[in-house]
CSV table of C-alpha atoms and ligand atoms in Angstrom, one decimal:
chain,number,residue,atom,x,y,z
E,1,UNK,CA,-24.4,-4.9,19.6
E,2,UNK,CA,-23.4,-1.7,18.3
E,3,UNK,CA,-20.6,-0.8,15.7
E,4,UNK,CA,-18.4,2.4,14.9
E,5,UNK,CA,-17.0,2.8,11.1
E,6,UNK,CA,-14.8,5.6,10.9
E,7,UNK,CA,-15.5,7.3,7.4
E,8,UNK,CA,-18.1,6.8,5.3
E,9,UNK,CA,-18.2,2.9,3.4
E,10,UNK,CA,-20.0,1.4,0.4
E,11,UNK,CA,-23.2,1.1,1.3
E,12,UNK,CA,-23.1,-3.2,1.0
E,13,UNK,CA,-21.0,-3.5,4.3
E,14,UNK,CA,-23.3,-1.5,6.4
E,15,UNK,CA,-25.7,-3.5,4.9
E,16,UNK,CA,-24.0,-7.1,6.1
E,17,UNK,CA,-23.6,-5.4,9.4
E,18,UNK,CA,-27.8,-3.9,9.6
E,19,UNK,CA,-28.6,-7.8,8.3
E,20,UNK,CA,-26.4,-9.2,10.9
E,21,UNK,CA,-28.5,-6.9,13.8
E,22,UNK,CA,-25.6,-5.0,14.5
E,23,UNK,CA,-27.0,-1.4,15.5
E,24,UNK,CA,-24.0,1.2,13.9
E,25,UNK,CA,-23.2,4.8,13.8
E,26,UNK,CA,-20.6,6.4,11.2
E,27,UNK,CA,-18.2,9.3,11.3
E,28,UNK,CA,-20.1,11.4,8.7
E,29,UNK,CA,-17.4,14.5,9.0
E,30,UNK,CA,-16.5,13.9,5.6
E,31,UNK,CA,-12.7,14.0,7.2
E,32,UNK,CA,-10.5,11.6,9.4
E,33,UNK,CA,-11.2,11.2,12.9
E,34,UNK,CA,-8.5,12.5,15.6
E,35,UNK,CA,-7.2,10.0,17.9
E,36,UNK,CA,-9.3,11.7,20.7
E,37,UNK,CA,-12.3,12.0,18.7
E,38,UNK,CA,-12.0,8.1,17.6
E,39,UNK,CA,-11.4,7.0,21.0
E,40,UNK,CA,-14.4,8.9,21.9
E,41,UNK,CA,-16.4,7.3,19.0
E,42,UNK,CA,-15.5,4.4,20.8
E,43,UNK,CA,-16.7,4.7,24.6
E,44,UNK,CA,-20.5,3.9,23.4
E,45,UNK,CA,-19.8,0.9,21.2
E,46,UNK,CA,-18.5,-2.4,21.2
E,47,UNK,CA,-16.8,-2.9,17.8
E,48,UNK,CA,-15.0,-0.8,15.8
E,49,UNK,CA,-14.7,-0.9,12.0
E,50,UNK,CA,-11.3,1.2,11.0
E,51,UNK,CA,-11.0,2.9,7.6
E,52,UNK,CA,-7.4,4.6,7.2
E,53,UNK,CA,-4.2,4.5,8.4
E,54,UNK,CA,-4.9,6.5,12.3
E,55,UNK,CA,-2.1,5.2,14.5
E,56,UNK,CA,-4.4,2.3,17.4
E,57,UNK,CA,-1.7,2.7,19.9
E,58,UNK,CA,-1.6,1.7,23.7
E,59,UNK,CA,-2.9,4.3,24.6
E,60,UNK,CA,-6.3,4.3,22.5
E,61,UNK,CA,-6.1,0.0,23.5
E,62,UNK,CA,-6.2,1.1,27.3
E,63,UNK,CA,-9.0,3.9,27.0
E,64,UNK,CA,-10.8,1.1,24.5
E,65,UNK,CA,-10.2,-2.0,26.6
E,66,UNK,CA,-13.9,-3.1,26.5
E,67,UNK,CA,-14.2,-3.3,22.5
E,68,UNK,CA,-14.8,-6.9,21.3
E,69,UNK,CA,-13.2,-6.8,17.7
E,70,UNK,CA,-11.6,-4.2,15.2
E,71,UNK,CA,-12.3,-4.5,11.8
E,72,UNK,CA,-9.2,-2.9,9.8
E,73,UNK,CA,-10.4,-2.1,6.6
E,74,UNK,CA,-6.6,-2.5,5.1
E,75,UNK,CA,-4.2,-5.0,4.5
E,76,UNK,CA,-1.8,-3.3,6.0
E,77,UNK,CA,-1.6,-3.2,9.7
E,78,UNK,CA,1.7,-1.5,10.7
E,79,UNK,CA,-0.6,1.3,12.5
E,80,UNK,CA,-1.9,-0.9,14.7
E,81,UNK,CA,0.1,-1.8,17.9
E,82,UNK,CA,-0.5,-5.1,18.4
E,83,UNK,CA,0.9,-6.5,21.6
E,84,UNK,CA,-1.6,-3.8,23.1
E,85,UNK,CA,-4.6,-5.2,21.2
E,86,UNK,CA,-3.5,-8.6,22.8
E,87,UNK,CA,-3.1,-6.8,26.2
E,88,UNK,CA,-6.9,-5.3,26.3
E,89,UNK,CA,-7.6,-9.3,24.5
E,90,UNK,CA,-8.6,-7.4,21.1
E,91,UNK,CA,-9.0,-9.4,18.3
E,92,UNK,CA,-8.4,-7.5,15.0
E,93,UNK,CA,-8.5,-9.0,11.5
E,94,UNK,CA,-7.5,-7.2,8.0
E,95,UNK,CA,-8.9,-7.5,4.4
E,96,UNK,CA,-5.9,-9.5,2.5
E,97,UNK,CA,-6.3,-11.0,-1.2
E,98,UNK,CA,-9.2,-8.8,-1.9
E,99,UNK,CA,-7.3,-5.5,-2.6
E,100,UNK,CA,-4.0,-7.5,-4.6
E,101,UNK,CA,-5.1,-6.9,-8.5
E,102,UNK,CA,-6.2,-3.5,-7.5
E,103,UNK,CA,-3.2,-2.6,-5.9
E,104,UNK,CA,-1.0,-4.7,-8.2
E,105,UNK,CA,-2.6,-2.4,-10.9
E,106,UNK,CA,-1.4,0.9,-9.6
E,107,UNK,CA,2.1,-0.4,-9.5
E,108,UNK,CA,1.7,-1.4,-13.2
E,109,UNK,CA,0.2,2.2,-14.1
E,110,UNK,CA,3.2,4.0,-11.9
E,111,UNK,CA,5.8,1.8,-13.9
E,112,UNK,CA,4.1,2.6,-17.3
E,113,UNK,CA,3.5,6.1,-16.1
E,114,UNK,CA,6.9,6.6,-15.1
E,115,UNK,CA,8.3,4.8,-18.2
E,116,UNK,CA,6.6,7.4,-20.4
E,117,UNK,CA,6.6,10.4,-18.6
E,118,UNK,CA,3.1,10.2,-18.7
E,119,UNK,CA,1.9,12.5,-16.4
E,120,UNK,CA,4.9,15.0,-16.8
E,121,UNK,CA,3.2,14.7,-20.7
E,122,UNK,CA,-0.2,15.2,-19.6
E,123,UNK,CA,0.6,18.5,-17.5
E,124,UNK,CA,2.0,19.8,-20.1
E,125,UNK,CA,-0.8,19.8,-22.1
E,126,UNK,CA,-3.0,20.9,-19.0
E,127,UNK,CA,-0.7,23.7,-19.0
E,128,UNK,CA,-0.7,24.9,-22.2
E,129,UNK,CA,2.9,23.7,-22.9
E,130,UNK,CA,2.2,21.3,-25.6
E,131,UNK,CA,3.5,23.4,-28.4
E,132,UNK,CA,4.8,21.8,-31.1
E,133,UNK,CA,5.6,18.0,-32.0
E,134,UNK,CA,9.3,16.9,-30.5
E,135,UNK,CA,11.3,14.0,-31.9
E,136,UNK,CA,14.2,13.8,-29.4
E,137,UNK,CA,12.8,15.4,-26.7
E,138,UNK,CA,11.1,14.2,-23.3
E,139,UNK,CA,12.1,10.6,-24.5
E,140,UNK,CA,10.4,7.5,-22.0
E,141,UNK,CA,11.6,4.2,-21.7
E,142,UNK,CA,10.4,0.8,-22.9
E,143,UNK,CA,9.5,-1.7,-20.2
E,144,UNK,CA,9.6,-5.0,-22.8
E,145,UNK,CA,11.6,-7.5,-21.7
E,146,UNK,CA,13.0,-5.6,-19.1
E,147,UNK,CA,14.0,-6.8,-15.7
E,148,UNK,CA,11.4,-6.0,-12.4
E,149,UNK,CA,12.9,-6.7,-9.9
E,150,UNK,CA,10.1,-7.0,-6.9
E,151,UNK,CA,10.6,-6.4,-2.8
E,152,UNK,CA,8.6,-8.6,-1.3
E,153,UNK,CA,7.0,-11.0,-3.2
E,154,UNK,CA,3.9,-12.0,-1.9
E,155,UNK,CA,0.1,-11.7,-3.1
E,156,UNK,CA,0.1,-8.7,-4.7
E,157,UNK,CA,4.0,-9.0,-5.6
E,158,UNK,CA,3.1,-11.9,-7.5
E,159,UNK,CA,0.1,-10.1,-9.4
E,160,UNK,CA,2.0,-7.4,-10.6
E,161,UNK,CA,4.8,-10.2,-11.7
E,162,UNK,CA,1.3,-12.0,-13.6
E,163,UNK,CA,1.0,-8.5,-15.4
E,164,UNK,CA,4.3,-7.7,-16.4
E,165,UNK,CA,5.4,-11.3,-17.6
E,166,UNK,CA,1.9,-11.0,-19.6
E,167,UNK,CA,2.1,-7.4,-20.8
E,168,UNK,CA,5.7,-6.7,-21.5
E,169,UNK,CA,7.5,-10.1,-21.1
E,170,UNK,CA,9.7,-8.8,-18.3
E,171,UNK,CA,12.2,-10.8,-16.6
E,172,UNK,CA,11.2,-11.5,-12.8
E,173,UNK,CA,13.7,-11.7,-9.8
E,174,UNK,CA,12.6,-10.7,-6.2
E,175,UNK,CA,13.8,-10.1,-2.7
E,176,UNK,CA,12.3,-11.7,0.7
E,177,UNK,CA,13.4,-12.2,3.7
E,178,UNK,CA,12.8,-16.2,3.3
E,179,UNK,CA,12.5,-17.5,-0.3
E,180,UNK,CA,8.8,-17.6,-1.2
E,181,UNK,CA,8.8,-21.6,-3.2
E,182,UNK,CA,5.1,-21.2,-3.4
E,183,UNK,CA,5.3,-18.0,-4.9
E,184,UNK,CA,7.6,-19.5,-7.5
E,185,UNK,CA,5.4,-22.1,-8.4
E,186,UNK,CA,2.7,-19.9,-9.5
E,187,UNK,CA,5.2,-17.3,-11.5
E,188,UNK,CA,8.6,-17.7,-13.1
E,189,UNK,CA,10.5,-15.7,-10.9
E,190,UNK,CA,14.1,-15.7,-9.7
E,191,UNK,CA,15.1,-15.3,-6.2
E,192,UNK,CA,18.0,-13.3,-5.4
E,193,UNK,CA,19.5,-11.4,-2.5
E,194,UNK,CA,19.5,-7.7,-2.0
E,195,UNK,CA,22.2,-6.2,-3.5
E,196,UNK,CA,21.4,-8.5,-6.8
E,197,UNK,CA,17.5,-7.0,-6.6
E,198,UNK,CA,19.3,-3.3,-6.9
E,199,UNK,CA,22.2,-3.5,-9.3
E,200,UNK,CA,20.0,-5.8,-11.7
E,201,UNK,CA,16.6,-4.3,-11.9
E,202,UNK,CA,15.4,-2.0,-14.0
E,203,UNK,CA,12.4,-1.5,-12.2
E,204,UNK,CA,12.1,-2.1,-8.3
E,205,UNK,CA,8.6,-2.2,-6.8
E,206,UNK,CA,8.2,-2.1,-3.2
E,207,UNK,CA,5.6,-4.6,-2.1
E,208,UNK,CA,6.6,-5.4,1.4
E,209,UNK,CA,5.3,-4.7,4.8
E,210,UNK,CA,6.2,-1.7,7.1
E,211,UNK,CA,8.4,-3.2,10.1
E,212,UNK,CA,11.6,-2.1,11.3
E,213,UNK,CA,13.3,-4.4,9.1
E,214,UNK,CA,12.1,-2.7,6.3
E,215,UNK,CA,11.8,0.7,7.6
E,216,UNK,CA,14.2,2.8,5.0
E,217,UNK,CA,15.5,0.1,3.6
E,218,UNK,CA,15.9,2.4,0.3
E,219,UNK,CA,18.2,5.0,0.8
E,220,UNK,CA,21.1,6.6,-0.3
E,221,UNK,CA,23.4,4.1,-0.1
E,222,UNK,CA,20.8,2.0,-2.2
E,223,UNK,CA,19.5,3.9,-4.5
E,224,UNK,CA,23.3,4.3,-5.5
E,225,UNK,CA,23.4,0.6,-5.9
E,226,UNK,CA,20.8,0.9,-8.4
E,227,UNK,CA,20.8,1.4,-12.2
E,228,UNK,CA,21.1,5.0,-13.5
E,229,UNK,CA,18.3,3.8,-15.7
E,230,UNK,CA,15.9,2.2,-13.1
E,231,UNK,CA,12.5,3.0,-11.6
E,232,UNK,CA,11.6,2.8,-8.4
E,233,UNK,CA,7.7,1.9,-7.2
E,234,UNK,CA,6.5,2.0,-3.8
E,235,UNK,CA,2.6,1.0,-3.2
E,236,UNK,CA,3.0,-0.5,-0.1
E,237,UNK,CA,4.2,2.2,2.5
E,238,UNK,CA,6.1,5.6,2.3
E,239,UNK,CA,8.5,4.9,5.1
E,240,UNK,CA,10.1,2.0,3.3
E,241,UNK,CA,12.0,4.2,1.2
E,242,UNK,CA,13.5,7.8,2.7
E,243,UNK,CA,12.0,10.0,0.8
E,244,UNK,CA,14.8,12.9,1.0
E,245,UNK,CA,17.4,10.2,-0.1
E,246,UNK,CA,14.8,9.7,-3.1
E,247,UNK,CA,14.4,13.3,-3.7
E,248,UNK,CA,18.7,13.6,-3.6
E,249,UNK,CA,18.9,10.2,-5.7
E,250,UNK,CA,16.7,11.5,-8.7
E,251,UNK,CA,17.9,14.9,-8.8
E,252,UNK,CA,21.5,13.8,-9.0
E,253,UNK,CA,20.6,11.3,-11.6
E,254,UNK,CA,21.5,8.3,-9.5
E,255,UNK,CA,18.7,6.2,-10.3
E,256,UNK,CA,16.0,7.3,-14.0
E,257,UNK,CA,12.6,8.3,-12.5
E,258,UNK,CA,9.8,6.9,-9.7
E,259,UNK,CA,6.2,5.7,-9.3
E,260,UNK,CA,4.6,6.6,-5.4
E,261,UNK,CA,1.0,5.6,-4.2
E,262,UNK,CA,2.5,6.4,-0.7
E,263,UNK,CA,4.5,9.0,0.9
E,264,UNK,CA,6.3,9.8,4.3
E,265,UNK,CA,4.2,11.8,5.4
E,266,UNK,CA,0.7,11.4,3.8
E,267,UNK,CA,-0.5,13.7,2.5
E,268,UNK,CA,2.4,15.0,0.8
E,269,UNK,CA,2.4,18.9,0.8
E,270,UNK,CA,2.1,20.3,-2.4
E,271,UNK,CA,5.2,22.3,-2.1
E,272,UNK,CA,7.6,18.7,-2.3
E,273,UNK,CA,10.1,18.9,-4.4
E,274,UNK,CA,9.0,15.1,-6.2
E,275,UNK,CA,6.1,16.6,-7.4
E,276,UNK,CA,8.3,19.4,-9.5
E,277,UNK,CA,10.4,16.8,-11.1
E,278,UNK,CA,9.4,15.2,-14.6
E,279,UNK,CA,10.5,12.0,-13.9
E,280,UNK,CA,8.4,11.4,-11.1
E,281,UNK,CA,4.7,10.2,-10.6
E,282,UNK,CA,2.8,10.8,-7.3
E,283,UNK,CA,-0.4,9.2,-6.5
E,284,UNK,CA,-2.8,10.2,-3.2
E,285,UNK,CA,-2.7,6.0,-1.7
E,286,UNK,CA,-5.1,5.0,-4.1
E,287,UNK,CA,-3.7,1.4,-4.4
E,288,UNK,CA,-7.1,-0.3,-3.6
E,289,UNK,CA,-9.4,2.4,-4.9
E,290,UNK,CA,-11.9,0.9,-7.1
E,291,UNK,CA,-15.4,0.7,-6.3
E,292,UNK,CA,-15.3,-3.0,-6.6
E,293,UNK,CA,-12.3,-3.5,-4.0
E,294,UNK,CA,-13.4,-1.0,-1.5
E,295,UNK,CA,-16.8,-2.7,-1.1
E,296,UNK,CA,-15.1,-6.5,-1.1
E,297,UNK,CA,-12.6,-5.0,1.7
E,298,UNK,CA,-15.7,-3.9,3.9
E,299,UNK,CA,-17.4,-6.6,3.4
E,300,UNK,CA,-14.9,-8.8,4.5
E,301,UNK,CA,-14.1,-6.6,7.7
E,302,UNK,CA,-17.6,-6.5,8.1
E,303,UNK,CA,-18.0,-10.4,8.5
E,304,UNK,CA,-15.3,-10.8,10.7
E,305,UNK,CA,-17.5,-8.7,12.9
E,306,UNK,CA,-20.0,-10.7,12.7
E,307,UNK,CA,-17.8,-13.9,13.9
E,308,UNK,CA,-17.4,-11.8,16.9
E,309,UNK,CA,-20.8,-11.4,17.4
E,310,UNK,CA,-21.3,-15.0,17.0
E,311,UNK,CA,-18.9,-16.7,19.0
E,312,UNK,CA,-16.8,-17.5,16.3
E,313,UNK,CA,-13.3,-15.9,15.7
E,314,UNK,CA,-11.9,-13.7,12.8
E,315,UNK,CA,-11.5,-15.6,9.9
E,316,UNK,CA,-8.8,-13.0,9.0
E,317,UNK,CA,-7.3,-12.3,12.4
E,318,UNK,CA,-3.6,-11.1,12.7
E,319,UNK,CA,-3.2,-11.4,16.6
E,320,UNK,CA,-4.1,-15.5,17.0
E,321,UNK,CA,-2.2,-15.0,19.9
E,322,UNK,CA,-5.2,-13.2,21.5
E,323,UNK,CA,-7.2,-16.7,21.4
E,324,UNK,CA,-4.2,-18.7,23.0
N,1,8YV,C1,-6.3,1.1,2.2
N,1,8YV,C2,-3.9,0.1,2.3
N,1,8YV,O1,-7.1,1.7,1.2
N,1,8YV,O2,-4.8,-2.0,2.6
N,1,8YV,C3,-3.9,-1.2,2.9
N,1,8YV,O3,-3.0,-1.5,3.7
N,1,8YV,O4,-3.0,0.8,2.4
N,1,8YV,C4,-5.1,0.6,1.5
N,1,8YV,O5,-5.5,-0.3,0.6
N,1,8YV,C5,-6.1,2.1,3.2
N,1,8YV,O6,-5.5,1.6,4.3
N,1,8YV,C6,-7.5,2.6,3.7
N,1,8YV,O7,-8.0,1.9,4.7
């Protein structure tokens, strides 16, 4: 059985895969694949392990009909189109739980960053601004005992309300679409509806999935709704907030600064006006970008290739219907 991985992985899920007999081939490019050049990849193989965020549309299920299982190294599967996948019978699993601290962490460094003007701060310095020692100036923002209000509360929602209760005492309410009771359980957190998540936080992180529920959801008629004092987060994906409304919200002093470990489009180009702006912190997606979680995410995709290759299906599949 052969394999595909589309960038280059830590080196303990090729491993799991050369144990398991699987005979694989890697995109060493040292860049993304095009959707061509991936579907290409493809012809000669009969799983594919994904690394990134490259749109799998019908069009790459219909030229890839024979593959037997994709392995999404992500959580996040909004770039996948899945009612093609169960068309061509694909079954594809993602890499949930593993990534949450990691990613719950770089939604706790965005709101301290952001709080502090950390890296506005640290450019200075970098630039050679740092002259002389400012009392009033450049002020941030404590985040004890303030209120986070969290979009989506779910596994990693939930440990970035574990770190904030524990570092900073902060109050907890949260938006979903259905009250999480479970979630509740496990954190003291307040459910409350949407407009209650925006005129009450003082910091909002976004933590949901991509869907066209969610798609824009903040905007300009939100980020009015908000605090002139708040923070805005976003580690789960750049289209949930519009990013000119952002831009327009910030400059006109509508909402206090923001944290984002995704953008819309990624990469941002380096000529965005977010990056000029001192109240904002930009990070390149690196939510789950520890050594640590990267290799737990491939090995997890990598054994639900395996499965396949056993007869046994994807512990973490999100098309069951594929096996109706
Ligand atoms: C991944 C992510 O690193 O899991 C997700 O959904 O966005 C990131 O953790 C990225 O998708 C690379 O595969």
């Amino acid at each position: 059985m052969k394999v595909y991985i589309s960038k280059k992985i830590p080196e303990p899920g090729i491993e799991n895969l050369r144990k398991a007999g699987f005979e694989i081939s890697i995109n060493d490019k040292g860049s993304s694949l095009s959707k061509e050049e991936l579907t290409a990849a493809c012809q000669e193989v009969d799983f594919l392990m994904n690394i990134g965020q490259a749109k799998l549309d019908a069009s790459f299920f219909k030229q890839c009909s024979h593959l037997k299982g994709i392995a999404l190294a992500s959580v996040g599967y909004d770039h996948v189109d899945l009612a093609a996948a169960n068309a061509a019978g694909i079954p594809i699993s993602n890499t949930p739980h593993v990534l949450d601290e990691a990613t719950a962490d770089v939604a706790f460094l965005l709101m301290l960053s952001v709080s502090r003007l950390a890296f506005f701060r640290a450019n200075q310095v970098i630039r050679g601004e740092w002259k002389d020692f400012e009392f009033t100036k450049d002020l941030g923002t404590t985040l004890q005992g303030k209120t986070l209000g969290i979009f989506g509360l779910g596994r990693i929602g939930l440990a970035l309300a574990r770190k904030a209760q524990a570092a900073y005492s902060m109050k907890i309410i949260y938006h979903n679409r259905h009250r999480n009771t479970e979630a509740e359980r496990l954190v003291d957190a307040t459910y409350v509806n949407f407009d209650d998540l925006l005129t009450q936080s003082d910091v909002i992180s976004v933590h949901s999935n991509l869907s066209p529920e969610t798609e824009h959801r903040f905007n300009a008629e939100t980020f009015k709704r908000m605090k002139k004092s708040a923070i805005f987060i976003n580690t789960a994906r750049g289209k949930i907030h519009h990013e000119r409304d952002l831009t327009a919200a910030l400059s006109a002093g509508e909402i206090w600064g923001a944290g984002l470990d995704v953008t819309d489009p990624e990469p941002m180009t380096a000529d965005n006006p977010l990056l000029t702006m001192s109240n904002v912190c930009v990070l390149p997606h690196i939510g789950s970008a520890t050594l640590e979680t990267r290799t737990e995410m491939v090995l997890l995709a990598s054994n639900n290739l395996i499965a396949v290759k056993n007869g046994l299906k994807m512990p973490q599949i999100v098309n069951k219907e594929v096996y109706a």
